[in-house]
Amino acid sequence: MPGKLYGVGVGPGDPELLTLRALRVLEEVDTLIAPDSGRHGIALEIVRKATRREHRVLRLSFPMTKKREVLEEAWRHATERVYRALSRGDAAFITLGDPMFYSTFSYVLEGIRERYPEVEVEVVPGVSSLSACAASLGMPLVSGGESLAVVPAAYGVEELESLARSFDTVVLMKVSKRFDEIAEKIAKAGLEDKATVAVRCGSRGFTSGSLREVGEVEYLSMIILRGLRK
Amino acid sequence: MPGKLYGVGVGPGDPELLTLRALRVLEEVDTLIAPDSGRHGIALEIVRKATRREHRVLRLSFPMTKKREVLEEAWRHATERVYRALSRGDAAFITLGDPMFYSTFSYVLEGIRERYPEVEVEVVPGVSSLSACAASLGMPLVSGGESLAVVPAAYGVEELESLARSFDTVVLMKVSKRFDEIAEKIAKAGLEDKATVAVRCGSRGFTSGSLREVGEVEYLSMIILRGLRK
């Protein structure tokens, strides 16, 4: 019988934002599984600060590409390695934020479900980057009858204008790589005064500001457009 | 000097889904502030299970109405009571899930900011009902380049069809009151096979199923429409 696979959200950065259940699971399992990218290096750091338990660590590589075949091959390979790790006992796949919200865990979960349906899986939800940003900014995301759209930042100007007409709050994810281009689109859509950039939410080094104020924009940054239909 | 006001997310229901920081704050403050409705009765229950600290409890009433003037009067009154409570020291306004995601805390936060800007406020993010439902279902909300819309359930058939064309995942919140009507709209929009109903996510008594399968639908239920653009 293979061990149990946990998908554990370790929160946005500050080890105090781990849940009690995440901490318990991390103290129980022998093996941690962490994707081998900058972002998940942070997840491993959080775990190391939160518990003294020594873990075996399985690091998974995922190529930085959009080619579907290359990605699918990488996910298949990762699934096999995770399954082999489970032969030694329970393991926790750790993800920054929440495991069900833009995380690599979803691909491994799908692979395990398809090919090894006998594996027991438990997902431990975490504080998402979205909740962390709203808290750090002291800015409610939605209340009452309001609506929220969360979209990758690659949207065009017209689409942004249309989103701003239909939703009270729009969150642009993954903005670091093309920040200047995105800032320009927001300005063209006439939404600059509604935009707040949040960098490193829920961890030390948090900063925020308007599109013009914010300097360096890192991996975990997002832009929140708020008060759109007022 | 008034005490510090914390907005503390206590997670979706299971006391183990509290964060370490939420627990620390709840053990430090003398006063808890909790809206006097069924939902926040649950928040208080979670706190009582998680800590043995005896708290003074301030219960706030909010009328169940959509009349703007009545609501604004209630929020003003609540803000005054919260401010008075802070004269005795630090206090934590507890909310189920996350304080920045459909929570009454946002109104009190706004009131305090406007009228008592000298009050220090800290928001402690929590595991949202959204993350909890995705985890309980083992269903990723979004991954890769996908997009997410979160809307109150009062949307019409045409709007649902349009959302389903533009987003990969659509979450309908607050579905309990008019569940049959909403289920019919989803069926009319041809989206029945994409819909999963999740009830009491992240707490004991969690159930889920298709629109036809699910029986009783409670306050904290949501409907997730997934795989819309595949």
Tab-separated table of C-alpha atoms in Angstrom, chain A residues 89-181:
chain	number	residue	atom	x	y	z
A	89	GLY	CA	5.254	6.348	3.534
A	90	ASP	CA	3.134	9.476	3.730
A	91	ALA	CA	4.365	12.597	1.952
A	92	ALA	CA	3.357	16.259	1.814
A	93	PHE	CA	3.476	18.236	-1.409
A	94	ILE	CA	3.967	21.781	-0.115
A	95	THR	CA	2.720	24.847	-1.945
A	96	LEU	CA	2.996	28.523	-1.201
A	97	GLY	CA	-0.448	29.976	-0.445
A	98	ASP	CA	-3.281	27.564	-1.149
A	99	PRO	CA	-2.845	24.245	-3.047
A	100	MET	CA	-5.982	24.729	-5.158
A	101	PHE	CA	-5.227	28.285	-6.293
A	102	TYR	CA	-2.630	28.494	-9.103
A	103	SER	CA	-0.422	25.705	-7.790
A	104	THR	CA	1.650	22.992	-9.460
A	105	PHE	CA	0.047	20.541	-7.066
A	106	SER	CA	-3.064	20.448	-9.258
A	107	TYR	CA	-1.141	18.735	-12.100
A	108	VAL	CA	0.348	16.111	-9.810
A	109	LEU	CA	-3.066	15.582	-8.211
A	110	GLU	CA	-4.595	14.972	-11.637
A	111	GLY	CA	-1.789	12.564	-12.584
A	112	ILE	CA	-2.098	10.561	-9.367
A	113	ARG	CA	-5.901	10.397	-9.687
A	114	GLU	CA	-5.671	9.112	-13.259
A	115	ARG	CA	-2.914	6.581	-12.874
A	116	TYR	CA	-2.890	5.621	-9.217
A	117	PRO	CA	-6.464	5.957	-8.007
A	118	GLU	CA	-5.642	3.767	-4.995
A	119	VAL	CA	-3.593	6.594	-3.447
A	120	GLU	CA	-5.405	8.411	-0.655
A	121	VAL	CA	-5.142	12.188	-1.066
A	122	GLU	CA	-5.913	14.941	1.429
A	123	VAL	CA	-5.749	18.627	0.627
A	124	VAL	CA	-5.000	21.019	3.498
A	125	PRO	CA	-6.138	24.488	2.425
A	126	GLY	CA	-3.958	27.492	3.153
A	127	VAL	CA	-4.212	31.264	3.313
A	128	SER	CA	-4.075	32.271	-0.361
A	129	SER	CA	-1.930	35.084	-1.749
A	130	LEU	CA	-5.225	36.833	-2.486
A	131	SER	CA	-6.371	36.840	1.154
A	132	ALA	CA	-2.865	37.788	2.258
A	133	CYS	CA	-2.732	40.795	-0.074
A	134	ALA	CA	-6.155	42.028	0.970
A	135	ALA	CA	-5.124	41.716	4.645
A	136	SER	CA	-1.756	43.406	4.154
A	137	LEU	CA	-3.450	46.262	2.289
A	138	GLY	CA	-6.361	46.419	4.764
A	139	MET	CA	-8.536	46.430	1.640
A	140	PRO	CA	-11.672	44.251	1.506
A	141	LEU	CA	-11.749	42.236	-1.726
A	142	VAL	CA	-15.532	41.917	-1.904
A	143	SER	CA	-18.453	42.518	0.424
A	144	GLY	CA	-22.235	42.272	0.245
A	145	GLY	CA	-23.431	41.707	-3.318
A	146	GLU	CA	-20.103	42.489	-4.972
A	147	SER	CA	-18.362	40.336	-7.570
A	148	LEU	CA	-14.706	39.438	-8.127
A	149	ALA	CA	-12.695	38.434	-11.191
A	150	VAL	CA	-9.238	36.881	-10.869
A	151	VAL	CA	-7.339	36.773	-14.155
A	152	PRO	CA	-3.778	36.217	-15.348
A	153	ALA	CA	-2.199	39.549	-16.268
A	154	ALA	CA	-1.918	38.842	-19.995
A	155	TYR	CA	-5.307	40.460	-20.691
A	156	GLY	CA	-5.660	43.240	-23.284
A	157	VAL	CA	-6.920	46.799	-22.835
A	158	GLU	CA	-10.421	46.129	-24.177
A	159	GLU	CA	-10.827	43.051	-22.033
A	160	LEU	CA	-9.748	45.052	-18.994
A	161	GLU	CA	-12.331	47.737	-19.757
A	162	SER	CA	-15.003	45.101	-20.102
A	163	LEU	CA	-13.999	43.396	-16.828
A	164	ALA	CA	-14.093	46.762	-15.052
A	165	ARG	CA	-17.691	47.282	-16.206
A	166	SER	CA	-18.830	43.836	-15.052
A	167	PHE	CA	-17.012	43.329	-11.747
A	168	ASP	CA	-16.517	45.345	-8.556
A	169	THR	CA	-13.014	43.998	-8.018
A	170	VAL	CA	-10.535	42.661	-10.571
A	171	VAL	CA	-7.299	41.003	-9.484
A	172	LEU	CA	-4.463	40.604	-11.985
A	173	MET	CA	-2.159	37.704	-11.090
A	174	LYS	CA	1.395	37.005	-12.282
A	175	VAL	CA	2.203	40.610	-13.085
A	176	SER	CA	5.949	40.601	-12.402
A	177	LYS	CA	7.281	39.591	-15.801
A	178	ARG	CA	5.570	42.235	-17.889
A	179	PHE	CA	4.808	44.884	-15.329
A	180	ASP	CA	5.456	47.978	-17.477
A	181	GLU	CA	3.286	46.674	-20.291
